[in-house]
Coordinates of C-alpha atoms in Angstrom, one line a residue:
Chain A
X1 CA -19.4 13.0 60.8
X2 CA -19.4 9.6 62.4
X3 CA -21.8 9.4 65.3
X4 CA -21.1 6.3 67.7
X5 CA -24.1 5.1 69.8
X6 CA -23.7 2.6 72.4
X7 CA -26.7 0.4 73.3
X8 CA -26.7 -2.8 75.2
X9 CA -22.7 -3.0 75.4
X10 CA -22.7 -3.0 71.5
X11 CA -21.4 0.1 69.6
X12 CA -23.7 1.5 66.8
X13 CA -21.4 3.7 63.9
X14 CA -23.9 5.8 62.2
X15 CA -22.5 7.6 58.7
X16 CA -25.6 8.4 56.8
X17 CA -26.6 4.9 55.1
X18 CA -23.8 3.5 57.9
X19 CA -25.8 1.9 60.8
X20 CA -24.7 -1.8 61.9
X21 CA -23.7 -3.2 65.1
X22 CA -20.2 -4.2 64.9
X23 CA -17.5 -5.2 67.6
X24 CA -14.5 -3.4 65.6
X25 CA -15.1 -1.7 62.6
X26 CA -17.9 0.1 60.6
X27 CA -20.0 -1.5 58.1
X28 CA -22.5 -0.4 55.2
X29 CA -25.9 -0.9 55.6
X30 CA -27.7 -2.0 52.7
X31 CA -31.5 -2.8 51.4
X32 CA -31.4 -6.6 50.5
X33 CA -33.4 -7.6 47.5
X34 CA -35.5 -10.8 46.6
X35 CA -32.5 -11.7 44.4
X36 CA -30.0 -12.3 47.0
X37 CA -28.3 -9.0 46.5
X38 CA -28.0 -6.0 48.4
X39 CA -28.1 -2.1 47.5
X40 CA -26.0 0.6 49.3
X41 CA -27.3 4.3 48.7
X42 CA -24.7 6.5 49.2
X43 CA -26.8 9.3 48.6
X44 CA -27.0 10.8 51.9
X45 CA -23.9 9.4 53.6
X46 CA -21.3 11.9 55.1
X47 CA -18.0 10.4 55.1
X48 CA -15.4 12.4 57.1
X49 CA -12.4 11.7 55.1
X50 CA -14.0 10.3 52.2
X51 CA -11.5 8.3 50.0
X52 CA -9.7 6.6 53.1
X53 CA -13.1 6.0 55.2
X54 CA -15.3 4.6 52.1
X55 CA -12.1 2.0 51.2
X56 CA -11.4 0.7 54.6
X57 CA -15.5 0.4 55.1
X58 CA -16.2 -0.8 51.9
X59 CA -13.7 -3.7 52.1
X60 CA -14.9 -4.5 55.7
X61 CA -18.5 -4.8 54.2
X62 CA -17.5 -6.9 51.4
X63 CA -16.4 -9.3 53.6
X64 CA -19.2 -9.3 55.9
X65 CA -21.6 -9.6 53.0
X66 CA -19.7 -12.4 51.5
X67 CA -19.9 -14.4 54.4
X68 CA -23.7 -13.7 54.6
X69 CA -23.5 -15.6 51.0
X70 CA -25.0 -12.2 49.5
X71 CA -24.8 -12.9 45.7
X72 CA -24.8 -9.3 44.5
X73 CA -23.6 -5.8 45.9
X74 CA -24.9 -2.6 44.3
X75 CA -23.5 0.7 45.2
X76 CA -25.5 4.2 44.2
X77 CA -23.0 6.7 44.0
X78 CA -24.3 10.6 43.4
X79 CA -22.4 12.4 41.1
X80 CA -20.6 14.7 43.7
X81 CA -19.2 11.6 45.1
X82 CA -18.0 10.5 42.1
X83 CA -14.3 10.1 43.3
X84 CA -15.3 7.0 45.3
X85 CA -15.8 5.3 41.7
X86 CA -12.1 4.4 41.1
X87 CA -11.9 3.1 44.8
X88 CA -14.6 0.7 43.9
X89 CA -13.5 -0.5 40.9
X90 CA -10.1 -1.4 42.8
X91 CA -12.3 -3.6 45.0
X92 CA -14.2 -5.3 42.2
X93 CA -17.2 -3.3 41.1
X94 CA -17.7 -2.6 37.6
X95 CA -19.7 0.4 36.2
X96 CA -23.6 -0.6 35.7
X97 CA -25.3 2.5 34.5
X98 CA -26.1 6.3 34.8
X99 CA -29.3 7.5 35.7
X100 CA -30.4 11.3 36.7
X101 CA -27.3 12.0 39.1
X102 CA -26.5 8.8 40.4
X103 CA -24.1 6.6 39.3
X104 CA -24.6 2.9 39.8
X105 CA -21.9 0.3 40.0
X106 CA -22.2 -3.5 40.9
X107 CA -20.5 -6.7 41.6
X108 CA -21.5 -10.5 41.2
X109 CA -20.2 -12.1 44.5
X110 CA -21.2 -15.7 43.4
X111 CA -17.4 -16.7 42.2
X112 CA -18.6 -19.9 41.3
X113 CA -20.9 -19.4 38.8
X114 CA -21.2 -16.4 35.9
X115 CA -22.9 -13.3 36.5
X116 CA -26.7 -13.1 36.2
X117 CA -27.0 -9.6 37.0
X118 CA -29.6 -7.8 34.6
X119 CA -28.3 -5.6 32.2
X120 CA -29.2 -2.2 31.9
X121 CA -31.4 -0.5 29.1
X122 CA -30.2 -2.0 25.5
X123 CA -32.6 0.2 23.2
X124 CA -33.6 3.3 22.2
X125 CA -37.2 3.5 20.8
X126 CA -38.2 5.7 17.8
X127 CA -41.7 6.0 16.4
X128 CA -42.7 7.0 12.8
X129 CA -46.3 8.3 11.9
X130 CA -47.5 7.3 8.7
X131 CA -50.3 10.0 8.3
X132 CA -52.5 8.7 5.1
X133 CA -55.0 10.5 3.8
X134 CA -57.3 8.1 2.4
X135 CA -59.6 10.1 0.5
X136 CA -56.5 12.1 -1.8
X137 CA -54.2 8.9 -1.3
X138 CA -51.7 11.3 -0.1
X139 CA -49.3 10.2 2.8
X140 CA -47.1 13.1 5.1
X141 CA -43.5 13.2 4.3
X142 CA -40.7 15.4 5.5
X143 CA -37.1 16.3 4.3
X144 CA -33.9 16.1 6.7
X145 CA -31.9 18.9 7.7
X146 CA -29.1 16.5 8.1
X147 CA -29.4 14.0 5.5
X148 CA -30.8 16.6 2.5
X149 CA -31.6 13.9 0.0
X150 CA -33.6 11.7 2.6
X151 CA -37.6 12.0 2.3
X152 CA -38.8 10.1 5.2
X153 CA -42.1 9.9 7.7
X154 CA -42.2 12.2 10.7
X155 CA -41.1 11.2 13.7
X156 CA -38.7 10.7 16.4
X157 CA -37.3 9.0 19.6
X158 CA -40.0 8.2 22.3
X159 CA -39.5 10.3 25.6
X160 CA -39.1 8.2 29.0
X161 CA -42.4 6.9 30.1
X162 CA -44.3 7.7 26.4
X163 CA -46.5 5.5 25.1
X164 CA -45.6 4.5 21.6
X165 CA -48.6 6.1 20.0
X166 CA -48.4 9.4 21.8
X167 CA -44.9 9.5 20.6
X168 CA -46.1 9.4 17.2
X169 CA -48.7 12.2 17.5
X170 CA -46.5 14.2 19.4
X171 CA -43.6 14.2 17.0
X172 CA -46.0 14.7 13.5
X173 CA -47.3 17.6 15.3
X174 CA -44.0 19.0 16.5
X175 CA -42.3 18.7 13.3
X176 CA -45.1 19.2 10.7
X177 CA -48.4 21.3 12.7
X178 CA -50.9 18.0 11.6
X179 CA -52.8 16.7 13.7
X180 CA -53.7 13.2 13.7
X181 CA -55.6 10.2 15.4
X182 CA -53.8 7.1 16.3
X183 CA -55.3 3.9 14.3
X184 CA -52.7 1.0 14.4
X185 CA -49.2 -0.3 14.2
X186 CA -48.2 -1.3 11.2
X187 CA -44.3 -2.4 11.3
X188 CA -41.5 -2.0 13.8
X189 CA -37.7 -2.7 12.9
X190 CA -35.0 -3.6 15.1
X191 CA -31.4 -2.5 14.1
X192 CA -28.3 -3.1 16.3
X193 CA -25.4 -0.6 16.6
X194 CA -27.5 2.1 15.3
X195 CA -25.2 5.0 14.5
X196 CA -27.3 7.5 16.4
X197 CA -27.9 5.3 19.4
X198 CA -24.4 5.1 21.1
X199 CA -23.6 1.9 20.1
X200 CA -26.9 0.5 21.3
X201 CA -29.8 -0.9 19.6
X202 CA -32.8 0.7 18.1
X203 CA -36.6 -0.4 17.4
X204 CA -38.6 1.8 15.3
X205 CA -42.2 2.0 15.2
X206 CA -44.3 2.9 12.4
X207 CA -47.6 3.8 13.5
X208 CA -50.8 4.4 11.0
X209 CA -52.4 8.2 11.9
X210 CA -55.1 9.5 10.5
X211 CA -54.4 13.1 9.5
X212 CA -57.3 15.5 11.6
X213 CA -55.9 18.4 10.0
X214 CA -53.9 19.4 6.6
X215 CA -52.3 22.9 6.8
X216 CA -48.1 22.1 7.2
X217 CA -46.3 24.1 9.6
X218 CA -42.5 22.9 8.8
X219 CA -40.5 22.8 12.2
X220 CA -37.5 24.7 10.9
X221 CA -35.1 23.7 13.8
X222 CA -35.3 19.5 12.6
X223 CA -36.5 19.8 8.7
X224 CA -35.8 21.5 5.4
X225 CA -39.3 20.6 4.2
X226 CA -42.5 18.7 4.6
X227 CA -45.1 18.0 2.5
X228 CA -48.2 15.7 1.2
X229 CA -46.9 13.2 -1.4
X230 CA -48.9 10.8 -3.5
X231 CA -48.6 7.3 -1.6
X232 CA -48.1 5.6 -5.4
X233 CA -45.0 7.8 -6.0
X234 CA -43.4 7.2 -2.8
X235 CA -43.9 3.4 -2.5
X236 CA -42.0 3.3 -6.4
X237 CA -39.4 6.0 -5.6
X238 CA -36.1 4.2 -5.7
X239 CA -34.6 6.8 -3.9
X240 CA -36.4 6.4 -0.9
X241 CA -35.3 3.7 1.7
X242 CA -36.6 0.1 1.6
X243 CA -39.0 0.5 5.0
X244 CA -40.4 3.5 3.8
X245 CA -41.8 2.2 0.4
X246 CA -42.6 -1.1 2.2
X247 CA -45.1 0.8 4.8
X248 CA -46.6 2.8 1.6
X249 CA -47.2 -0.6 -0.2
X250 CA -48.8 -1.8 3.2
X251 CA -50.6 1.2 3.0
X252 CA -51.9 0.7 -0.7
X253 CA -52.9 -2.9 0.2
X254 CA -54.9 -1.4 3.3
X255 CA -56.7 1.2 1.0
X256 CA -57.8 -1.7 -1.5
X257 CA -58.6 -4.5 1.0
X258 CA -59.1 -3.0 4.1
X259 CA -56.6 -2.3 7.1
X260 CA -57.8 -5.1 8.6
X261 CA -55.3 -6.9 6.3
X262 CA -52.1 -4.8 7.4
X263 CA -53.2 -3.5 11.4
X264 CA -51.3 -4.4 14.3
X265 CA -53.9 -3.5 17.0
X266 CA -53.0 -1.8 20.3
X267 CA -54.7 -2.7 23.5
X268 CA -54.6 -1.6 27.0
X269 CA -54.3 -4.4 29.8
X270 CA -53.8 -4.1 33.6
X271 CA -50.2 -5.3 34.6
X272 CA -49.4 -8.0 37.2
X273 CA -47.7 -5.4 38.9
X274 CA -50.4 -3.8 40.9
X275 CA -51.9 -0.5 39.5
X276 CA -49.9 -0.6 36.0
X277 CA -51.0 -1.0 33.0
X278 CA -49.4 -1.6 29.4
X279 CA -50.1 -1.7 26.0
X280 CA -50.1 -5.0 24.0
X281 CA -49.8 -5.0 20.2
X282 CA -50.8 -8.1 18.4
X283 CA -53.4 -9.2 15.2
X284 CA -57.2 -8.7 15.8
X285 CA -58.9 -11.5 17.7
X286 CA -62.3 -12.1 17.0
X287 CA -64.9 -12.6 20.1
X288 CA -64.9 -15.9 19.1
X289 CA -61.3 -16.8 20.3
X290 CA -61.1 -13.9 22.8
X291 CA -64.0 -14.6 24.6
X292 CA -64.3 -18.6 24.3
Chain B
X1 CA 3.2 15.3 31.1
X2 CA 2.3 18.4 29.2
X3 CA 4.9 18.5 26.2
X4 CA 4.9 21.8 24.5
X5 CA 5.8 22.1 20.7
X6 CA 6.7 25.2 19.1
X7 CA 6.1 25.7 15.2
X8 CA 5.8 28.8 13.3
X9 CA 5.9 30.7 16.4
X10 CA 2.6 29.3 18.0
X11 CA 3.0 27.0 20.6
X12 CA 1.0 23.9 20.9
X13 CA 0.6 22.1 23.9
X14 CA 0.0 18.1 23.7
X15 CA -1.4 16.5 27.2
X16 CA -2.9 13.1 25.4
X17 CA -5.9 14.8 23.8
X18 CA -5.0 18.3 24.3
X19 CA -3.5 19.3 21.1
X20 CA -4.6 23.1 20.1
X21 CA -2.5 26.1 19.4
X22 CA -3.1 29.2 21.7
X23 CA -1.3 31.7 23.0
X24 CA -1.6 31.5 26.5
X25 CA -3.3 28.7 27.6
X26 CA -3.7 24.9 26.7
X27 CA -7.6 23.6 25.3
X28 CA -9.0 20.4 24.8
X29 CA -9.1 19.0 21.3
X30 CA -11.8 17.2 20.3
X31 CA -13.9 15.9 17.6
X32 CA -16.8 17.7 15.8
X33 CA -20.0 16.1 15.0
X34 CA -22.7 17.2 12.3
X35 CA -25.2 18.3 14.6
X36 CA -22.6 21.0 15.4
X37 CA -21.5 19.1 19.1
X38 CA -17.9 18.6 20.2
X39 CA -16.9 15.0 22.1
X40 CA -13.7 15.4 24.0
X41 CA -12.4 11.8 25.2
X42 CA -9.9 11.6 28.0
X43 CA -9.5 8.3 28.0
X44 CA -5.7 8.6 26.7
X45 CA -5.2 12.2 28.4
X46 CA -2.6 12.4 31.0
X47 CA -2.7 15.4 33.5
X48 CA -0.3 15.8 35.7
X49 CA -2.2 17.4 38.9
X50 CA -5.6 16.4 37.1
X51 CA -8.1 18.1 39.0
X52 CA -6.6 21.5 39.1
X53 CA -5.4 21.2 35.2
X54 CA -9.0 19.7 34.5
X55 CA -10.6 22.7 35.8
X56 CA -8.8 25.3 34.1
X57 CA -8.6 23.5 30.9
X58 CA -12.2 22.9 30.9
X59 CA -13.0 26.5 31.6
X60 CA -11.0 28.0 29.1
X61 CA -12.6 25.4 26.4
X62 CA -15.9 26.2 27.1
X63 CA -15.2 29.8 26.6
X64 CA -13.5 28.6 23.3
X65 CA -16.3 26.2 22.2
X66 CA -18.8 29.1 23.1
X67 CA -17.2 31.3 21.0
X68 CA -17.2 28.8 18.1
X69 CA -20.9 28.4 18.3
X70 CA -20.8 24.8 19.3
X71 CA -24.2 23.4 20.3
X72 CA -23.0 20.4 22.9
X73 CA -20.4 19.3 24.4
X74 CA -19.6 15.7 25.4
X75 CA -17.0 14.2 27.7
X76 CA -16.1 10.8 28.1
X77 CA -14.8 10.1 31.4
X78 CA -12.7 7.1 32.0
X79 CA -13.6 4.9 35.4
X80 CA -10.5 5.7 36.9
X81 CA -10.6 9.3 36.2
X82 CA -14.5 9.5 37.7
X83 CA -13.1 12.2 40.1
X84 CA -13.1 14.8 37.0
X85 CA -16.7 14.2 37.5
X86 CA -17.8 16.6 40.0
X87 CA -15.5 19.3 38.6
X88 CA -17.5 19.2 35.0
X89 CA -20.8 19.2 36.9
X90 CA -19.8 22.7 38.5
X91 CA -19.1 23.6 34.9
X92 CA -22.4 22.9 33.8
X93 CA -22.4 19.3 32.6
X94 CA -24.6 16.5 33.5
X95 CA -24.2 12.7 33.5
X96 CA -25.6 11.2 30.1
X97 CA -24.7 7.8 30.6
X98 CA -22.0 5.0 31.6
X99 CA -21.0 2.4 29.2
X100 CA -18.3 -0.4 29.7
X101 CA -15.4 1.5 31.5
X102 CA -16.6 5.1 30.2
X103 CA -18.8 7.6 32.0
X104 CA -20.4 10.1 29.3
X105 CA -21.1 14.0 30.4
X106 CA -22.7 16.1 27.9
X107 CA -23.6 20.1 28.1
X108 CA -26.2 21.7 25.9
X109 CA -24.4 24.8 24.8
X110 CA -27.1 26.9 23.0
X111 CA -28.7 29.0 26.1
X112 CA -31.6 30.2 23.9
X113 CA -33.1 27.0 23.0
X114 CA -34.2 23.5 24.8
X115 CA -31.7 20.8 25.0
X116 CA -32.3 18.7 21.9
X117 CA -29.2 16.1 22.9
X118 CA -30.8 12.2 22.6
X119 CA -31.3 10.6 25.7
X120 CA -29.6 7.4 26.2
X121 CA -31.5 3.7 25.9
X122 CA -34.6 4.2 27.6
X123 CA -35.8 0.7 26.9
X124 CA -34.8 -3.3 27.7
X125 CA -36.2 -6.0 25.6
X126 CA -37.2 -9.2 26.6
X127 CA -38.5 -12.1 24.6
X128 CA -40.4 -15.0 25.2
X129 CA -40.9 -18.4 23.5
X130 CA -44.6 -19.7 22.7
X131 CA -43.7 -23.0 21.8
X132 CA -46.6 -24.9 20.4
X133 CA -46.5 -28.4 19.5
X134 CA -49.7 -28.2 16.8
X135 CA -49.8 -32.0 17.1
X136 CA -50.8 -32.5 20.5
X137 CA -51.9 -28.9 21.3
X138 CA -49.7 -28.3 23.7
X139 CA -47.4 -25.4 24.9
X140 CA -44.0 -25.1 26.9
X141 CA -44.4 -23.7 30.0
X142 CA -42.2 -22.7 32.8
X143 CA -42.8 -22.0 36.9
X144 CA -40.7 -19.0 38.2
X145 CA -38.3 -19.2 41.0
X146 CA -39.2 -16.1 42.5
X147 CA -43.1 -15.7 42.2
X148 CA -43.6 -19.7 42.4
X149 CA -47.3 -19.2 41.7
X150 CA -46.6 -17.8 38.3
X151 CA -46.5 -20.1 35.3
X152 CA -45.4 -18.3 32.3
X153 CA -43.8 -18.8 28.9
X154 CA -40.0 -19.6 28.9
X155 CA -37.9 -16.3 27.8
X156 CA -35.4 -13.4 29.1
X157 CA -33.7 -10.3 28.3
X158 CA -31.7 -9.8 24.9
X159 CA -28.2 -9.7 24.9
X160 CA -26.9 -6.6 23.7
X161 CA -26.7 -6.8 19.7
X162 CA -28.9 -9.8 19.7
X163 CA -31.9 -10.5 17.5
X164 CA -35.3 -10.6 18.9
X165 CA -35.9 -14.6 17.4
X166 CA -32.4 -15.7 18.5
X167 CA -33.3 -14.3 22.0
X168 CA -36.0 -16.5 21.8
X169 CA -34.8 -19.6 20.9
X170 CA -31.5 -19.1 23.2
X171 CA -33.9 -18.5 26.4
X172 CA -36.2 -21.5 25.5
X173 CA -33.2 -23.7 25.3
X174 CA -31.3 -22.5 28.1
X175 CA -34.3 -22.7 30.5
X176 CA -35.7 -26.1 29.3
X177 CA -33.2 -27.8 26.9
X178 CA -35.9 -28.0 24.4
X179 CA -34.6 -27.1 20.9
X180 CA -36.6 -24.6 18.8
X181 CA -37.2 -23.1 15.3
X182 CA -38.5 -19.4 14.9
X183 CA -41.8 -18.9 12.9
X184 CA -43.2 -15.1 13.8
X185 CA -43.9 -12.5 15.9
X186 CA -47.3 -13.1 17.8
X187 CA -47.2 -10.2 19.9
X188 CA -45.5 -7.6 21.9
X189 CA -46.0 -5.5 24.5
X190 CA -44.7 -2.0 26.1
X191 CA -44.5 -1.5 30.0
X192 CA -43.0 1.8 31.4
X193 CA -41.6 2.0 34.9
X194 CA -41.0 -1.9 34.4
X195 CA -39.9 -2.9 38.4
X196 CA -36.8 -4.9 36.9
X197 CA -35.6 -2.1 34.7
X198 CA -34.1 0.2 36.9
X199 CA -36.8 2.7 36.2
X200 CA -36.9 2.4 32.3
X201 CA -39.3 0.6 30.3
X202 CA -39.6 -2.8 29.1
X203 CA -40.6 -4.3 25.7
X204 CA -41.7 -7.7 25.8
X205 CA -42.1 -9.3 22.5
X206 CA -43.8 -13.3 22.1
X207 CA -42.3 -15.5 19.5
X208 CA -44.0 -18.4 17.7
X209 CA -41.5 -21.1 17.8
X210 CA -41.9 -24.7 16.8
X211 CA -40.5 -27.4 18.6
X212 CA -37.5 -29.4 17.4
X213 CA -37.3 -31.6 20.2
X214 CA -39.6 -32.4 23.4
X215 CA -37.5 -33.5 26.4
X216 CA -37.3 -31.2 28.9
X217 CA -34.1 -30.4 31.0
X218 CA -35.1 -27.6 33.9
X219 CA -32.8 -25.0 34.4
X220 CA -32.5 -25.3 38.3
X221 CA -30.6 -21.9 38.6
X222 CA -33.9 -20.1 37.1
X223 CA -37.1 -22.1 37.4
X224 CA -39.0 -24.6 39.7
X225 CA -40.6 -26.7 37.1
X226 CA -41.1 -26.6 33.1
X227 CA -43.9 -28.6 31.6
X228 CA -45.9 -29.1 28.5
X229 CA -49.3 -28.1 28.7
X230 CA -52.6 -28.3 27.3
X231 CA -53.4 -25.1 25.1
X232 CA -56.8 -24.6 26.1
X233 CA -56.3 -25.1 30.1
X234 CA -53.9 -22.5 29.5
X235 CA -56.3 -20.3 27.6
X236 CA -58.9 -20.5 30.3
X237 CA -56.8 -20.5 33.5
X238 CA -57.5 -17.7 35.8
X239 CA -54.4 -17.7 37.5
X240 CA -52.4 -17.1 34.6
X241 CA -51.9 -13.6 33.6
X242 CA -54.2 -11.9 30.4
X243 CA -51.1 -11.8 28.6
X244 CA -50.2 -15.2 28.5
X245 CA -53.8 -16.3 27.8
X246 CA -54.4 -14.0 25.0
X247 CA -51.5 -15.4 23.6
X248 CA -53.0 -18.7 23.8
X249 CA -56.2 -17.9 22.1
X250 CA -54.1 -16.4 19.1
X251 CA -52.6 -19.6 19.2
X252 CA -55.8 -21.4 19.0
X253 CA -57.1 -19.2 16.2
X254 CA -53.6 -20.1 14.6
X255 CA -54.3 -23.9 14.7
X256 CA -58.3 -23.2 13.8
X257 CA -58.2 -21.0 10.9
X258 CA -54.1 -20.8 9.6
X259 CA -51.2 -19.0 11.3
X260 CA -51.5 -16.6 8.7
X261 CA -54.2 -15.2 10.8
X262 CA -51.9 -14.3 13.7
X263 CA -48.6 -14.3 12.5
X264 CA -46.1 -10.9 12.2
X265 CA -43.8 -11.7 9.6
X266 CA -39.8 -11.1 9.9
X267 CA -37.8 -10.0 6.9
X268 CA -33.9 -9.0 6.8
X269 CA -33.5 -5.7 5.0
X270 CA -30.2 -4.1 4.2
X271 CA -29.7 -0.6 6.1
X272 CA -29.4 2.8 4.9
X273 CA -26.3 2.8 7.1
X274 CA -23.9 1.0 4.6
X275 CA -22.9 -2.6 5.8
X276 CA -25.4 -3.0 7.9
X277 CA -28.7 -4.9 8.3
X278 CA -31.9 -4.9 10.2
X279 CA -35.1 -7.1 10.8
X280 CA -38.5 -5.7 9.9
X281 CA -41.9 -6.9 11.4
X282 CA -45.2 -6.2 9.7
X283 CA -48.1 -8.2 8.5
X284 CA -47.5 -10.8 5.6
X285 CA -48.0 -8.6 2.1
X286 CA -48.8 -10.4 -0.9
X287 CA -46.4 -10.0 -4.2
X288 CA -48.9 -8.3 -5.8
X289 CA -48.4 -5.1 -3.7
X290 CA -44.8 -5.9 -2.9
X291 CA -43.4 -6.1 -6.0
X292 CA -46.3 -3.7 -8.1

């Protein structure tokens, strides 16, 4: 339903997010950002004859935004209004991403320059637990259910918003029932076009974990088997991928020379974004330099 | 156009990706994956009266897949057929992601268990160049155009498929005109709900780069200014965020005690996925352990 409000001889048209004074036509109202862009949220708009109305209003709005010198336009389209998407494509919009029940499209308006719009997330983050029992020299290994020949460290993808260390501890527990404590990051890997990442890249982080329990309960949904293996056997097994044997060799170095030789330490710091924190990872830095 | 083929008294219905024998109705044909799921690609399908046809065929197909014990169904919907999305939602599908000109929806079919479908990418990866001239003790700093009080290392988001080191070198050159060579990773940070990441997480990697040139050409689009600063001044500047001062302190430690005390080294290794390579990052490991 389109409501027409009259105020001071200027007509205001209100169609959900539409609310803009104009003489002859209705325009979308949007939220201006600090980069010179504008975002229109169609979540709550009520268009009577959606396709036609949307097309006309979008056309007029684009003309107006162009006049104002807007550099970019973002459209948030709720999933049940996805029929509007092809109309937006015809007016120059591209898909940017989908998240939850919303599809986001965008258009770079600054014709004279290449688009500087940021891309959506490009990486998944997987975390493995390198669970090393220093007393027995054993490391916790699991056997994949799909690639049955593959023995590897327990691990899996981070949930949204989950810290690397927490993923490692959770995945080890879910897959093997072994409780652990985070000690350090030992290594990370970047791989592009990862086969299980929808064409995206993969960052795989290996955390050194100290086991707090030893009894194994194999997760039947995901694994064929799980067991403690001698770290020297894994380090020399030619059937085990290089990344895994490399980590074991770093682990052996740590057991012989001390883990300060192999650890990448973690610290929680306050962000420049008020109220936010992050985890920083780097080589241990002595107080001499850190508090100079 | 629906073509009906008759063969051995069984009717085949061909509507683009539709190609399945059945007695009374047409079913979507899909590609089965190793995880017990099936993917239907609507990119090339030609539906005469799209909405009705799609709804009916999808309903019948879901019944059939359920009978077959399929655990998951994926739908790839080209952007110009986005009107099909709300129909799929009514039959239990959710948005998964969009990529290029395609929107992917999914449905977990194994009602007795929680969904184990992998999520789409959750992280953006940003890379900064810590460009340190060891002879002069100066580091390359840039002044942000939006947060004008902020001096930081040059850097930016990785392009899809771009290696961390290549992002660092490219961004430093684009922003300042300084040519550099990759030496090591010094640190990385994980931050969730990053304000510029569409609600996603951010991994920010700092690479140590050696400058090959020193003249600065400031990128006017992105920066207010850029200059070489004394690393000790940056390390002690209370107006500069902790992450930046921390990196400078690590750099000072490296200059005094050797960069083997702070570097995280990079190596290219062959993946278990045929023909693919990845970059692995960890503390330097002596041959004694690596080739034992």
